[in-house]
Short mmCIF file of C-alpha atoms and ligand atoms in Angstrom, two decimals:
data_model
loop_
_atom_site.label_atom_id
_atom_site.label_comp_id
_atom_site.label_asym_id
_atom_site.label_seq_id
_atom_site.Cartn_x
_atom_site.Cartn_y
_atom_site.Cartn_z
CA MET T 1 -32.68 -73.79 1.69
CA LYS T 2 -30.98 -70.95 3.58
CA SER T 3 -33.13 -68.43 5.35
CA PHE T 4 -33.23 -64.82 4.10
CA GLU T 5 -31.54 -63.71 7.29
CA GLU T 6 -28.63 -66.16 6.85
CA LEU T 7 -28.14 -65.08 3.27
CA ARG T 8 -28.15 -61.41 4.14
CA LYS T 9 -25.47 -61.99 6.83
CA GLU T 10 -23.31 -63.97 4.39
CA ILE T 11 -23.51 -61.21 1.82
CA GLU T 12 -22.69 -58.58 4.39
CA SER T 13 -19.66 -60.37 5.83
CA PHE T 14 -18.17 -61.49 2.53
CA GLN T 15 -14.62 -60.07 2.30
CA ILE T 16 -13.64 -58.80 -1.12
CA GLU T 17 -10.04 -57.63 -1.49
CA ASN T 18 -9.22 -58.55 -5.06
CA ALA T 19 -10.61 -59.54 -8.43
CA GLU T 20 -10.80 -63.24 -7.52
CA ALA T 21 -12.88 -62.55 -4.43
CA LEU T 22 -15.17 -60.36 -6.49
CA GLU T 23 -15.72 -63.19 -8.96
CA ALA T 24 -16.32 -65.66 -6.09
CA PHE T 25 -18.95 -63.29 -4.72
CA ARG T 26 -20.64 -63.10 -8.11
CA LEU T 27 -20.73 -66.91 -8.46
CA GLN T 28 -22.01 -67.44 -4.95
CA PHE T 29 -24.76 -64.83 -4.93
CA LEU T 30 -25.56 -63.65 -8.42
CA SER T 31 -24.96 -66.55 -10.84
CA LYS T 32 -27.54 -69.02 -12.17
CA LYS T 33 -26.37 -71.57 -9.60
CA SER T 34 -26.58 -69.23 -6.63
CA ASP T 35 -28.87 -69.70 -3.64
CA ILE T 36 -30.75 -66.61 -4.65
CA GLN T 37 -31.44 -68.04 -8.09
CA SER T 38 -32.74 -71.28 -6.52
CA MET T 39 -35.09 -69.15 -4.45
CA PHE T 40 -36.41 -67.60 -7.63
CA ASN T 41 -36.95 -71.09 -9.03
CA GLU T 42 -38.78 -71.97 -5.85
CA ILE T 43 -41.38 -69.18 -6.16
CA ARG T 44 -43.75 -71.24 -8.26
CA ASN T 45 -43.90 -73.96 -5.56
CA ILE T 46 -44.92 -71.52 -2.82
CA PRO T 47 -48.61 -71.52 -1.86
CA ALA T 48 -50.45 -68.76 -3.72
CA GLU T 49 -51.25 -66.67 -0.63
CA GLU T 50 -47.56 -66.47 0.44
CA ARG T 51 -46.10 -66.19 -3.04
CA LYS T 52 -46.24 -62.44 -3.32
CA GLN T 53 -44.45 -61.81 -0.05
CA PHE T 54 -41.85 -64.48 -0.74
CA GLY T 55 -41.20 -63.01 -4.19
CA GLN T 56 -40.68 -59.59 -2.67
CA LEU T 57 -38.15 -60.92 -0.16
CA VAL T 58 -36.19 -62.78 -2.86
CA ASN T 59 -36.09 -59.62 -4.92
CA GLU T 60 -34.89 -57.59 -1.97
CA ILE T 61 -32.05 -59.96 -1.20
CA LYS T 62 -31.06 -60.05 -4.85
CA ASN T 63 -30.96 -56.25 -5.01
CA PHE T 64 -28.91 -56.18 -1.84
CA ALA T 65 -26.34 -58.59 -3.31
CA ASN T 66 -26.26 -56.57 -6.54
CA LYS T 67 -25.65 -53.36 -4.66
CA ARG T 68 -22.74 -54.87 -2.70
CA PHE T 69 -21.29 -56.22 -5.93
CA GLU T 70 -21.46 -52.82 -7.69
CA GLU T 71 -19.97 -51.00 -4.70
CA PHE T 72 -17.02 -53.37 -4.48
CA LYS T 73 -16.52 -53.22 -8.20
CA ALA T 74 -16.52 -49.44 -8.28
CA SER T 75 -13.97 -49.12 -5.46
CA TYR T 76 -11.87 -51.88 -7.00
CA ASP T 77 -11.90 -50.12 -10.42
CA GLN T 78 -10.80 -46.93 -8.76
CA GLN T 79 -7.88 -48.61 -7.02
CA ALA T 80 -6.87 -50.26 -10.26
CA GLU T 81 -6.90 -46.86 -11.96
CA VAL T 82 -4.62 -45.35 -9.33
CA LYS T 83 -2.22 -48.25 -9.80
CA THR T 84 -2.01 -47.82 -13.56
CA ALA T 85 -1.61 -44.05 -13.22
CA VAL T 86 1.47 -44.55 -11.07
CA ALA T 87 2.84 -47.12 -13.46
CA ASP T 88 1.98 -45.37 -16.72
CA ILE T 89 4.86 -43.00 -17.29
CA THR T 90 3.62 -42.05 -20.75
CA ARG T 91 0.44 -40.52 -19.41
CA PRO T 92 0.40 -36.70 -19.81
CA ASP T 93 1.28 -34.86 -16.61
CA THR T 94 -1.34 -32.85 -14.75
CA GLN T 95 -0.59 -29.20 -15.33
CA VAL T 96 0.73 -27.54 -12.17
CA SER T 97 0.09 -23.85 -12.31
CA VAL T 98 3.21 -21.84 -11.43
CA GLY T 99 2.57 -18.56 -9.66
CA ALA T 100 4.14 -15.21 -10.33
CA MET T 101 5.96 -12.81 -8.05
CA HIS T 102 3.91 -9.79 -7.06
CA PRO T 103 4.72 -6.82 -9.33
CA ILE T 104 5.65 -4.74 -6.27
CA SER T 105 8.21 -7.35 -5.22
CA ILE T 106 9.55 -7.58 -8.78
CA MET T 107 10.07 -3.82 -8.89
CA MET T 108 11.58 -3.60 -5.39
CA ASP T 109 14.07 -6.31 -6.32
CA GLN T 110 14.97 -4.56 -9.56
CA VAL T 111 15.63 -1.24 -7.83
CA ARG T 112 17.64 -2.96 -5.13
CA ARG T 113 19.75 -4.86 -7.62
CA ILE T 114 20.62 -1.71 -9.57
CA PHE T 115 21.87 0.05 -6.45
CA GLU T 116 23.56 -3.02 -5.00
CA ASP T 117 25.63 -3.19 -8.18
CA ILE T 118 27.21 0.15 -7.28
CA GLY T 119 27.92 -0.69 -3.66
CA PHE T 120 24.72 0.13 -1.78
CA THR T 121 23.60 -2.32 0.87
CA THR T 122 20.00 -2.94 1.86
CA VAL T 123 18.63 -2.15 5.31
CA THR T 124 15.15 -2.84 6.62
CA GLY T 125 13.39 -1.84 9.82
CA PRO T 126 10.10 -1.40 11.68
CA ASP T 127 6.82 -0.29 10.06
CA ILE T 128 5.67 0.99 13.44
CA GLU T 129 7.94 3.85 14.34
CA ASP T 130 8.32 6.71 16.79
CA ASP T 131 8.01 10.41 16.11
CA TRP T 132 11.77 11.01 16.33
CA HIS T 133 12.76 8.65 13.50
CA VAL T 134 9.94 9.62 11.13
CA PHE T 135 9.73 13.37 11.75
CA THR T 136 11.76 15.14 14.42
CA ALA T 137 15.23 13.86 13.52
CA LEU T 138 14.44 14.64 9.89
CA ASN T 139 13.90 18.32 10.65
CA PHE T 140 10.11 18.35 10.78
CA PRO T 141 9.53 20.48 13.91
CA GLU T 142 6.38 19.72 15.89
CA GLU T 143 3.37 21.60 14.53
CA HIS T 144 5.28 22.45 11.33
CA PRO T 145 3.01 22.44 8.25
CA ALA T 146 5.46 20.10 6.44
CA ARG T 147 4.00 17.33 8.59
CA ASP T 148 0.65 17.80 6.84
CA MET T 149 2.11 16.41 3.62
CA GLN T 150 2.69 13.16 5.45
CA ASP T 151 -0.29 12.77 7.74
CA THR T 152 -0.34 9.27 9.10
CA PHE T 153 -1.95 6.88 11.57
CA PHE T 154 -1.15 7.47 15.21
CA ILE T 155 -1.64 4.95 17.96
CA GLU T 156 -4.00 6.89 20.19
CA LEU T 157 -2.85 5.49 23.51
CA HIS T 158 0.65 6.63 22.76
CA PRO T 159 0.90 9.69 20.51
CA ASP T 160 4.63 9.13 20.00
CA ILE T 161 4.03 5.83 18.19
CA LEU T 162 2.92 5.93 14.56
CA LEU T 163 3.05 4.10 11.25
CA ARG T 164 6.02 5.34 9.24
CA THR T 165 5.18 7.61 6.32
CA HIS T 166 8.47 7.05 4.53
CA THR T 167 11.46 4.77 4.88
CA SER T 168 13.63 7.83 5.65
CA SER T 169 13.23 6.62 9.24
CA LEU T 170 15.69 3.87 8.31
CA GLN T 171 18.17 6.46 7.11
CA VAL T 172 18.05 8.02 10.57
CA ARG T 173 18.47 4.62 12.20
CA THR T 174 21.44 3.84 9.95
CA MET T 175 23.16 7.16 10.60
CA GLU T 176 22.67 6.70 14.34
CA ALA T 177 24.20 3.25 14.20
CA GLN T 178 27.01 3.55 11.63
CA LYS T 179 29.92 5.83 10.90
CA PRO T 180 30.35 7.28 7.37
CA PRO T 181 30.95 6.32 4.65
CA ILE T 182 27.36 5.10 4.45
CA ARG T 183 25.71 3.76 1.31
CA VAL T 184 22.32 2.19 1.96
CA ILE T 185 18.99 1.62 0.32
CA CYS T 186 15.88 1.19 2.40
CA PRO T 187 12.96 -0.65 0.82
CA GLY T 188 9.72 -1.03 2.71
CA ARG T 189 6.02 -0.50 3.25
CA VAL T 190 4.83 2.97 4.27
CA PHE T 191 1.51 4.44 5.39
CA ARG T 192 -0.27 7.74 4.91
CA ASN T 193 -3.67 9.06 5.80
CA GLU T 194 -4.90 9.29 2.22
CA ALA T 195 -8.27 8.54 0.66
CA ILE T 196 -7.93 5.54 -1.63
CA THR T 197 -8.26 6.47 -5.32
CA SER T 198 -6.83 5.15 -8.56
CA ARG T 199 -3.65 7.17 -7.92
CA ALA T 200 -3.26 7.15 -4.12
CA HIS T 201 -3.44 4.54 -1.40
CA CYS T 202 -3.05 4.59 2.38
CA ILE T 203 -0.41 1.86 2.08
CA PHE T 204 2.35 1.86 -0.48
CA HIS T 205 6.03 0.95 -0.88
CA GLN T 206 9.17 2.98 -1.18
CA VAL T 207 12.83 2.50 -1.78
CA GLU T 208 14.89 5.29 -0.32
CA GLY T 209 18.64 5.72 -0.61
CA LEU T 210 21.34 7.48 1.38
CA TYR T 211 24.98 8.22 0.64
CA ILE T 212 27.13 9.95 3.26
CA ALA T 213 30.90 10.44 2.94
CA GLU T 214 33.46 13.23 2.69
CA ASN T 215 33.05 15.65 -0.22
CA VAL T 216 29.81 14.21 -1.62
CA SER T 217 28.31 16.73 -4.00
CA PHE T 218 25.08 17.42 -5.85
CA ALA T 219 26.88 16.26 -9.02
CA ASP T 220 27.48 12.84 -7.43
CA MET T 221 23.78 12.58 -6.72
CA LYS T 222 22.83 13.56 -10.25
CA GLN T 223 25.19 11.02 -11.80
CA THR T 224 24.00 8.22 -9.47
CA LEU T 225 20.37 8.92 -10.30
CA LEU T 226 21.10 9.12 -14.04
CA TYR T 227 22.76 5.70 -13.83
CA PHE T 228 19.69 4.37 -12.04
CA ALA T 229 17.19 5.85 -14.52
CA GLN T 230 19.08 4.47 -17.52
CA ARG T 231 19.34 1.00 -16.08
CA MET T 232 15.69 1.00 -15.17
CA PHE T 233 14.16 2.62 -18.25
CA GLY T 234 16.80 2.22 -20.98
CA PRO T 235 20.08 3.86 -22.06
CA ASP T 236 18.43 6.71 -23.97
CA VAL T 237 16.56 8.07 -20.97
CA ARG T 238 17.45 11.63 -19.91
CA ILE T 239 16.77 13.13 -16.49
CA ARG T 240 15.97 16.60 -15.22
CA LEU T 241 15.97 17.94 -11.67
CA ARG T 242 13.40 20.54 -10.61
CA PRO T 243 13.77 22.54 -7.38
CA SER T 244 11.51 21.24 -4.62
CA TYR T 245 11.17 21.17 -0.85
CA PHE T 246 11.72 18.49 1.75
CA PRO T 247 12.49 19.40 5.39
CA PHE T 248 15.43 16.97 5.53
CA THR T 249 17.29 17.94 2.35
CA GLU T 250 18.73 21.24 1.16
CA PRO T 251 18.74 21.86 -1.73
CA SER T 252 15.90 19.49 -2.67
CA ALA T 253 14.68 18.38 -6.07
CA GLU T 254 12.12 16.27 -7.89
CA MET T 255 13.58 14.14 -10.63
CA ASP T 256 11.80 13.59 -13.93
CA ILE T 257 12.79 11.18 -16.67
CA SER T 258 12.24 11.87 -20.36
CA CYS T 259 9.07 10.03 -21.30
CA TYR T 260 10.13 6.55 -22.40
CA ILE T 261 6.90 6.04 -24.32
CA CYS T 262 7.10 8.99 -26.68
CA GLY T 263 10.79 9.79 -26.18
CA GLY T 264 9.90 13.35 -25.18
CA GLU T 265 7.55 14.14 -28.06
CA GLY T 266 4.49 14.31 -25.81
CA CYS T 267 1.85 11.63 -25.15
CA ASN T 268 -0.88 10.68 -22.67
CA LEU T 269 1.52 9.15 -20.15
CA CYS T 270 3.59 12.34 -19.81
CA LYS T 271 0.52 14.54 -20.26
CA HIS T 272 2.17 16.04 -23.32
CA THR T 273 5.08 17.49 -21.35
CA GLY T 274 7.69 14.93 -22.48
CA TRP T 275 8.69 14.33 -18.81
CA VAL T 276 7.52 11.95 -16.07
CA GLU T 277 8.26 12.52 -12.37
CA ILE T 278 9.80 9.52 -10.62
CA LEU T 279 11.46 10.51 -7.37
CA GLY T 280 12.37 13.11 -4.74
CA CYS T 281 15.97 13.80 -3.75
CA GLY T 282 18.40 16.29 -2.26
CA MET T 283 21.52 16.93 -0.20
CA VAL T 284 21.01 15.83 3.39
CA ASP T 285 20.38 18.90 5.57
CA PRO T 286 23.31 19.49 8.02
CA ASN T 287 20.76 19.60 10.88
CA VAL T 288 19.76 16.03 10.09
CA LEU T 289 23.39 14.88 10.10
CA GLU T 290 23.94 16.55 13.48
CA ASN T 291 20.69 15.07 14.87
CA CYS T 292 22.08 11.64 14.02
CA GLY T 293 25.53 12.30 15.52
CA ILE T 294 27.41 12.90 12.24
CA ASP T 295 29.81 15.84 11.94
CA SER T 296 28.25 18.05 9.25
CA LYS T 297 31.52 20.00 8.79
CA LYS T 298 33.32 16.86 7.75
CA TYR T 299 30.62 14.87 5.97
CA SER T 300 27.98 15.57 3.39
CA GLY T 301 25.63 13.34 1.48
CA PHE T 302 22.55 12.90 -0.62
CA ALA T 303 19.27 11.06 -0.21
CA PHE T 304 16.50 10.07 -2.55
CA GLY T 305 13.19 8.29 -2.32
CA LEU T 306 10.94 6.70 -4.87
CA GLY T 307 7.47 5.21 -4.75
CA ILE T 308 7.43 1.61 -5.94
CA GLU T 309 3.76 1.59 -6.99
CA ARG T 310 4.35 4.64 -9.13
CA MET T 311 7.40 3.08 -10.77
CA THR T 312 5.50 -0.14 -11.36
CA MET T 313 2.58 1.72 -12.89
CA LEU T 314 4.97 3.51 -15.24
CA LYS T 315 6.93 0.42 -16.15
CA TYR T 316 3.94 -1.89 -16.70
CA LYS T 317 1.59 0.84 -17.91
CA THR T 318 -1.23 0.22 -15.45
CA ASN T 319 -3.49 3.10 -14.50
CA ASP T 320 -4.98 2.07 -11.16
CA ILE T 321 -2.90 1.68 -7.99
CA ARG T 322 -5.65 -0.41 -6.35
CA LEU T 323 -4.81 -3.32 -8.65
CA TYR T 324 -1.65 -3.86 -6.62
CA PHE T 325 -3.60 -4.49 -3.43
CA GLU T 326 -6.65 -6.40 -4.64
CA ASN T 327 -4.71 -9.58 -5.39
CA ASP T 328 -6.90 -10.48 -8.34
CA VAL T 329 -5.20 -13.54 -9.82
CA ARG T 330 -6.11 -12.47 -13.37
CA PHE T 331 -3.96 -9.37 -12.87
CA LEU T 332 -1.12 -11.04 -10.97
CA GLU T 333 -0.80 -13.93 -13.45
CA GLN T 334 0.36 -11.47 -16.07
CA PHE T 335 3.65 -11.05 -14.23
CA LYS T 336 4.77 -14.65 -14.74
CA ALA T 337 7.19 -13.66 -17.47
CA ALA T 338 8.76 -10.97 -15.31
CA THR T 339 9.21 -13.38 -12.37
CA LYS T 340 12.79 -14.53 -12.05
N1 LIG E 6 10.96 10.82 2.08
C1 LIG E 6 10.44 11.53 0.94
C2 LIG E 6 8.98 11.15 0.76
O1 LIG E 6 8.58 10.12 1.20
C3 LIG E 6 11.21 11.25 -0.31
C4 LIG E 6 12.61 11.76 -0.26
C5 LIG E 6 13.63 10.98 0.26
C6 LIG E 6 12.89 13.03 -0.70
C7 LIG E 6 14.91 11.47 0.30
C8 LIG E 6 14.19 13.52 -0.66
C9 LIG E 6 15.17 12.72 -0.15
O2 LIG E 6 8.23 11.87 0.15
#
């Protein structure tokens, strides 16, 4: 009869790679004819005082063999399952969840596409800017109260370096680099020193536009913006321009669209006025043209700027700007259908 130690070693070193080997293992160690079974049969011939200990050892070795058998079997079953899964082409596919584009990206793309269709090209540029491109070139003199409307984040070590408050900085960069005619749109992220509420955030996105050529008039601007509003909100939308102030445009205006929810009747969205504000615009101030090296006697132009979060809130009827920055998948998933 084999010793317990020999048996244990045999069990341990037994190689099992396939079903046949597994069956051989079972026959050798766990069947009625196995060495272990003969040890069980032997128990009754062992002297009474050693019987208990012997019985325990036989049991132990049997449990050990059983454990090895179950382990091999489990891993073998698993492998077999993987094999059938690869082979079984009728098995239902695992559902792969498809993501959605972020609503801000969807809206930026939409605005871009509308303007690109009428000949505007897209320019992008740095989020971290200098004072000249964000303020001074755009006619905001130092210490002028107009700067308060666009307080931002300054890099303390270098007071000339700041986070841009609008993408108008790209209009300056474009005018400095190109000769008219110029037709560009400038999408991008902007920053302002604002407390975060449901309607304001210290980071948001804009698309601004600029058109400079000979004989560009206020009427050209109005018609361009009407085209934009109707493509974005539907062919029945009307616009109105209200006088406003921006340091870099003269005259300046805010543009409202007729409320696309109530059609102008008055509802919660338009606060019962029938109109919803969507963008700022105006004729580029001659000082700005000159600052950027463009002859203001020869050329004129218009500019406009719209907040993407605001447009997105209007279009998708959400009432809290923070949703766009929290990245809660339950919110973002709802834009699957709008993702192209
Ligand atoms: N830059 C302005 C803002 O961020 C928007 C604007 C752009 C207004 C162009 C007029 C013309 O508030």
